[in-house]
Short mmCIF file of C-alpha atoms in Angstrom, two decimals:
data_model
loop_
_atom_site.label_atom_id
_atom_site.label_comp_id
_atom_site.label_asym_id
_atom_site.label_seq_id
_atom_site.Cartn_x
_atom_site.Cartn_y
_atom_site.Cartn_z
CA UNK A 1 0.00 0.00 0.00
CA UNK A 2 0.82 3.08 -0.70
CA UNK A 3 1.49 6.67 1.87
CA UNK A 4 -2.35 7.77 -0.12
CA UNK A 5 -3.82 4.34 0.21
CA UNK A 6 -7.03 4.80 2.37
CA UNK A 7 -6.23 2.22 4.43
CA UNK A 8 -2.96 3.96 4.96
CA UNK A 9 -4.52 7.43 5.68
CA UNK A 10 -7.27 5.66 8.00
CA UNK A 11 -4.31 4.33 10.34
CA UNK A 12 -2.69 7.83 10.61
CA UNK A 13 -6.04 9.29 11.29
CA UNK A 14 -6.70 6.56 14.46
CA UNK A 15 -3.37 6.45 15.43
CA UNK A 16 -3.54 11.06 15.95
CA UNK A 17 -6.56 10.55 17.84
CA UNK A 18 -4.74 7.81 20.49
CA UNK A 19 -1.75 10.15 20.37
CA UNK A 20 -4.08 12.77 21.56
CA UNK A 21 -5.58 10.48 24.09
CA UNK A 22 -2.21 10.00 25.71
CA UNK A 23 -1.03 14.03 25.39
CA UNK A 24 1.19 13.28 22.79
CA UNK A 25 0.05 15.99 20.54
CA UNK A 26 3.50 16.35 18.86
CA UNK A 27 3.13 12.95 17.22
CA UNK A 28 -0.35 13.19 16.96
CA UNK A 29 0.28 16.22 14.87
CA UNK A 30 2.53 14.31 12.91
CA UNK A 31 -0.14 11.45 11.95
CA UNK A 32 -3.08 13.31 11.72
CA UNK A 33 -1.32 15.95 9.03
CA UNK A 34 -0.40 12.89 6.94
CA UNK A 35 -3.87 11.65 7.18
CA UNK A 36 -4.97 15.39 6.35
CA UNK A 37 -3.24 15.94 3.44
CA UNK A 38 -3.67 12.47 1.75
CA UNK A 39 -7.35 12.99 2.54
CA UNK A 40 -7.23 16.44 0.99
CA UNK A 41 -5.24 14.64 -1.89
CA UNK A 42 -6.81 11.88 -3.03
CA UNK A 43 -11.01 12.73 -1.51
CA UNK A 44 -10.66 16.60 -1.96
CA UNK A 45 -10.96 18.97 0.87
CA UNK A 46 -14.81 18.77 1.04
CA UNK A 47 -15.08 15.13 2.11
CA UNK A 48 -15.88 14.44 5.36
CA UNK A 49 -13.18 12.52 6.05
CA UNK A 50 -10.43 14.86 5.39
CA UNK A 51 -12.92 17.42 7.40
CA UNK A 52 -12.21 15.39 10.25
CA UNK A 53 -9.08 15.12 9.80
CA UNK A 54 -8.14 19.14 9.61
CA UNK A 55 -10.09 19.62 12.45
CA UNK A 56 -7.97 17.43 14.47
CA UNK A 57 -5.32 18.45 13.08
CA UNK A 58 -6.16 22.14 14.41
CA UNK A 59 -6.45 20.37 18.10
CA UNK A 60 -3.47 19.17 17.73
CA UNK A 61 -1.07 22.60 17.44
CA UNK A 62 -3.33 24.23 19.42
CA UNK A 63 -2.40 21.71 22.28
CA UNK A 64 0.72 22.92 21.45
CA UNK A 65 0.18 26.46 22.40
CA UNK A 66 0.41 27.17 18.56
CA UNK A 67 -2.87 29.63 18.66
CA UNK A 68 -2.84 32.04 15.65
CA UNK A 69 -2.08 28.84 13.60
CA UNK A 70 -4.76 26.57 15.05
CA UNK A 71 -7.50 29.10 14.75
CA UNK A 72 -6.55 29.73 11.03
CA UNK A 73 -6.86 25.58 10.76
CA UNK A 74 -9.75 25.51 12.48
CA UNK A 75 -11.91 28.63 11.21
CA UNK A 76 -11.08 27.85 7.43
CA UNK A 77 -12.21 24.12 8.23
CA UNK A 78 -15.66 25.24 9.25
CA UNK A 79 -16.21 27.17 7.08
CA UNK A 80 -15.55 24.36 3.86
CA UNK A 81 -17.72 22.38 6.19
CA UNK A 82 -20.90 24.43 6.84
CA UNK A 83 -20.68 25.10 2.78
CA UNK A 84 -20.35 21.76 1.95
CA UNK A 85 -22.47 19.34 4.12
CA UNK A 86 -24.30 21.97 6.25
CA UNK A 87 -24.57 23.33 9.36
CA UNK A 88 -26.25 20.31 11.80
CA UNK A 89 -24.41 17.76 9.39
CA UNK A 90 -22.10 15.61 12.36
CA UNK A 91 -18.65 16.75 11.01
CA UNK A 92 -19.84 20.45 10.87
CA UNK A 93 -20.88 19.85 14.34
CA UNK A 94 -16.91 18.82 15.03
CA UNK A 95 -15.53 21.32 12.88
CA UNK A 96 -17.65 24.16 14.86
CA UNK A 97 -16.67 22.82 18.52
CA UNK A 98 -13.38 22.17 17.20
CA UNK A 99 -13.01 26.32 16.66
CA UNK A 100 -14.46 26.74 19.63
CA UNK A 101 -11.90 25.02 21.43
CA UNK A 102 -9.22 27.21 20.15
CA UNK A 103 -10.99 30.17 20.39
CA UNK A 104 -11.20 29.58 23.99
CA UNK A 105 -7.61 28.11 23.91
CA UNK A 106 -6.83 32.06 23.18
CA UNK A 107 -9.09 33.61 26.05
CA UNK A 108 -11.73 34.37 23.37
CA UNK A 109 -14.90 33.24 25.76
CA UNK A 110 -17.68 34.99 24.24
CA UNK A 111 -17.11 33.98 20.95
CA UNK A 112 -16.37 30.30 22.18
CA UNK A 113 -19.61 30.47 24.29
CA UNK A 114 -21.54 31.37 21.07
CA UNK A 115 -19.39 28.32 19.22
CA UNK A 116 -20.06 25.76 22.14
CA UNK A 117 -23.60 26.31 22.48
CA UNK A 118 -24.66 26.33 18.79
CA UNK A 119 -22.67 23.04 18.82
CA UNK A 120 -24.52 21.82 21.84
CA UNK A 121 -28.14 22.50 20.31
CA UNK A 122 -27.42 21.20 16.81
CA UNK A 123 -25.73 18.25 18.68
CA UNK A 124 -29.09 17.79 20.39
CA UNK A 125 -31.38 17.88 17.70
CA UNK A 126 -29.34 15.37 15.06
CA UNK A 127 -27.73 13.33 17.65
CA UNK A 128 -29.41 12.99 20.97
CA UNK A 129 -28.78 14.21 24.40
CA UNK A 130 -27.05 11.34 25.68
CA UNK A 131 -24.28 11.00 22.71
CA UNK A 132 -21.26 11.00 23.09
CA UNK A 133 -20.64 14.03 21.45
CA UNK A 134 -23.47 15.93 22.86
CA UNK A 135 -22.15 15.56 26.57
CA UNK A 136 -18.75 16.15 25.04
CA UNK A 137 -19.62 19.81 23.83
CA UNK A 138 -21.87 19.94 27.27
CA UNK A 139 -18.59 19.28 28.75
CA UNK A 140 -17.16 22.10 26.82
CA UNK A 141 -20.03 24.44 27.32
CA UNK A 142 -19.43 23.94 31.26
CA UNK A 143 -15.84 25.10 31.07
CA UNK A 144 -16.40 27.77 28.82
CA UNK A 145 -19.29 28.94 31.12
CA UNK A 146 -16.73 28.53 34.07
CA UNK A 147 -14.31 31.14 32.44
CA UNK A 148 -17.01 34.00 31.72
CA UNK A 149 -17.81 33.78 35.73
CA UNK A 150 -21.37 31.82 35.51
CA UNK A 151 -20.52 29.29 37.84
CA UNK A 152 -24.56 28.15 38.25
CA UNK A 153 -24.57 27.47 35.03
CA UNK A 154 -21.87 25.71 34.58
CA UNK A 155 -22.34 23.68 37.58
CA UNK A 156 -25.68 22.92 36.22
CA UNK A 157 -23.77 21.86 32.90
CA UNK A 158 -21.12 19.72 34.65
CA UNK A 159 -23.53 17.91 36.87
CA UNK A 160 -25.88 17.21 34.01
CA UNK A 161 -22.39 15.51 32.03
CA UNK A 162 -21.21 13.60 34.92
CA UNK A 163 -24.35 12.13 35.70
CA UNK A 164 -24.95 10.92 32.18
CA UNK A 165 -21.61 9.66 31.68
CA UNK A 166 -21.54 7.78 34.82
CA UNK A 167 -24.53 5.84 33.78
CA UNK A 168 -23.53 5.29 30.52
CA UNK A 169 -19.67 4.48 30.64
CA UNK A 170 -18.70 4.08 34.31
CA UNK A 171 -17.38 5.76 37.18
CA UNK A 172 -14.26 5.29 36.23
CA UNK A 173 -14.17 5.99 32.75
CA UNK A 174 -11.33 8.44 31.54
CA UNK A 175 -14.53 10.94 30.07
CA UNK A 176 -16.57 10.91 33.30
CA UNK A 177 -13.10 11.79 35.31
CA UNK A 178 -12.46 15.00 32.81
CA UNK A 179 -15.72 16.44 33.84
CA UNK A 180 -15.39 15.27 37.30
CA UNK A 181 -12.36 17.49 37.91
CA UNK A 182 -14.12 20.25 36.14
CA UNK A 183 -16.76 19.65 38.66
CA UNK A 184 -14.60 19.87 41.70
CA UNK A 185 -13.02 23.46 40.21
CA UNK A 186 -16.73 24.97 39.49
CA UNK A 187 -17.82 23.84 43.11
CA UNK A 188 -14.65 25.29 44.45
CA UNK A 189 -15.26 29.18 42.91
CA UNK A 190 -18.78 28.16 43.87
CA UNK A 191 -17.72 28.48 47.81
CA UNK A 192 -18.40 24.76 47.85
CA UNK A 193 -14.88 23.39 48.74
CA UNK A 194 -15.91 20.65 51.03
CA UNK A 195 -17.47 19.24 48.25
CA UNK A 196 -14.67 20.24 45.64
CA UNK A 197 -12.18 19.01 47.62
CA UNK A 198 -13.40 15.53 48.70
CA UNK A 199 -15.12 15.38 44.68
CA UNK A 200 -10.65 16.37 43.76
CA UNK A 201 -9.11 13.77 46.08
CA UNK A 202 -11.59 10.67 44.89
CA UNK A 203 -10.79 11.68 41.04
CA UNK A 204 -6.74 12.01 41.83
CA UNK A 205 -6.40 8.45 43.29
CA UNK A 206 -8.99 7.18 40.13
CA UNK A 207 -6.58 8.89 37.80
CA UNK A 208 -3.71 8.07 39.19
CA UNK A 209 -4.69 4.22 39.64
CA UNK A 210 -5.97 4.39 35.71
CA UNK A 211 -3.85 6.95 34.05
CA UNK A 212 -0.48 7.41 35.51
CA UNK A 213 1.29 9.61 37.06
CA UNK A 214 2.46 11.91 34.30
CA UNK A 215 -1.10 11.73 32.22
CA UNK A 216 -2.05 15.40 31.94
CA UNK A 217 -5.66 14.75 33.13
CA UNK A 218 -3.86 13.72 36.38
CA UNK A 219 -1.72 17.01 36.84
CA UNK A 220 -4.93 18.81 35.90
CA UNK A 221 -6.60 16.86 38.71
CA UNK A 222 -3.24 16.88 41.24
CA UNK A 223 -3.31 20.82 40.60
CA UNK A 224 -7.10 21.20 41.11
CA UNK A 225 -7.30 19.11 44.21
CA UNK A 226 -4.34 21.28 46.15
CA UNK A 227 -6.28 24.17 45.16
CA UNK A 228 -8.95 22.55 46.65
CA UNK A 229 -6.76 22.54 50.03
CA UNK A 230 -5.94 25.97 49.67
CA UNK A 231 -9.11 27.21 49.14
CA UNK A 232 -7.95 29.13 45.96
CA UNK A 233 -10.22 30.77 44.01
CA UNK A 234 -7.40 31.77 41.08
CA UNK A 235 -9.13 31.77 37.81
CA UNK A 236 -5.54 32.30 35.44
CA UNK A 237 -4.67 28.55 35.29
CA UNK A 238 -8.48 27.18 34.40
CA UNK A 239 -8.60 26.70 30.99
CA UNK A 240 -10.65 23.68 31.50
CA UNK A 241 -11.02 20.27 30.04
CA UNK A 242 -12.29 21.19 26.52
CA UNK A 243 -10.20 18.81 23.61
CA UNK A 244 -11.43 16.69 21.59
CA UNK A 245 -13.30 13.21 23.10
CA UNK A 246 -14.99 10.03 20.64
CA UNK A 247 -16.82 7.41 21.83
#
């Protein structure tokens, strides 16, 4: 097979998204721009496959701290999307919470607010409220809502994901733990830290039993639970949870 076989461009494409998984966005970059390109080769850049792929792709550098480039990626992406399958088609629905990742990535809230939610409802109406996806940009939605200071909505956000996902995947699944440690920060500015600090120290051990040490979801988690401790209400490190999940 060949490097524009679709076989060959399919395995790049999965292998960038369990690079990402792990945080190793360097490689994943590496993969998923192969799989980009060939797509954009050989299925033109208006197929939903290569789609995907740039989106990820924009992920990817912005994870490295790469902004201006990632939100070029990410904005030209969806908008070949929206005028090619539409705007509630599923990969348009990617493509916009993709830009609204980096676009909060950057400190642009309002804007990613806007992104997140139109994401959320179109999410909603083509894909149900339980999919994966769906809680994934209500996930988003919560952190974005976090950063602009609503903390009762976003706690009403959070709470609706991690009681949705813990039905559906598990306690312990690596997706309910990202919104649990969300959870604990929005409780904490809430004035809730009992409740943010014993909700930190129960997802620290589970991510440190499941993930490792050195996964960033456990420093996020390690951070968030001695802030906990402290009592800190310090907004400039909260970024949030907000990258890319599947399944």
């Amino acid at each position: 097979m060949g490097v524009d076989h679709p076989d060959t461009l399919d395995s790049a494409h999965a292998l960038g998204i369990s690079l990402y998984g792990l945080g190793q966005w360097a490689r994943d970059e590496e993969h998923m721009r192969r799989a980009a390109e060939g797509r954009a080769r050989t299925l033109g850049l208006t197929h939903p496959d290569t789609i995907d792929s740039r989106g990820r792709l924009a992920e990817a550098v912005g994870q490295q701290q790469r902004w201006p480039e990632a939100k070029q990626l990410a904005a030209a992406n969806l908008a070949v999307s929206e005028d090619a399958l539409g705007n509630d088609h599923p990969q348009t629905l990617l493509s916009r919470i993709a830009l609204a990742w980096v676009l909060a990535g950057i400190g642009e809230w309002d804007e990613a607010a806007v992104h997140t939610r139109m994401t959320l409802e179109g999410s909603e109406r083509v894909l149900g409220a339980d999919h994966p996806r769906t809680l994934a940009a209500r996930h988003r939605l919560a952190a974005v809502l976090s950063q602009l200071g609503r903390w009762q909505e976003a706690l009403e956000e959070a709470e609706t994901v991690r009681s949705a996902r813990r039905k559906i995947l598990g306690a312990e699944h690596p997706h309910t733990l990202s919104i649990e440690i969300l959870l604990s920060r929005i409780l904490r500015h809430a004035g809730r830290l009992d409740e943010a600090r014993q909700l930190a120290a129960r997802t620290l051990s589970a991510c440190t039993r499941l993930l490792g040490d050195d996964h960033p979801d456990t420093l996020s988690c390690r951070n968030e639970h001695q802030a906990a401790l402290e009592g800190s209400c310090d907004t400039t490190a909260d970024r949030g949870d907000v990258g890319q999940e599947d399944g």
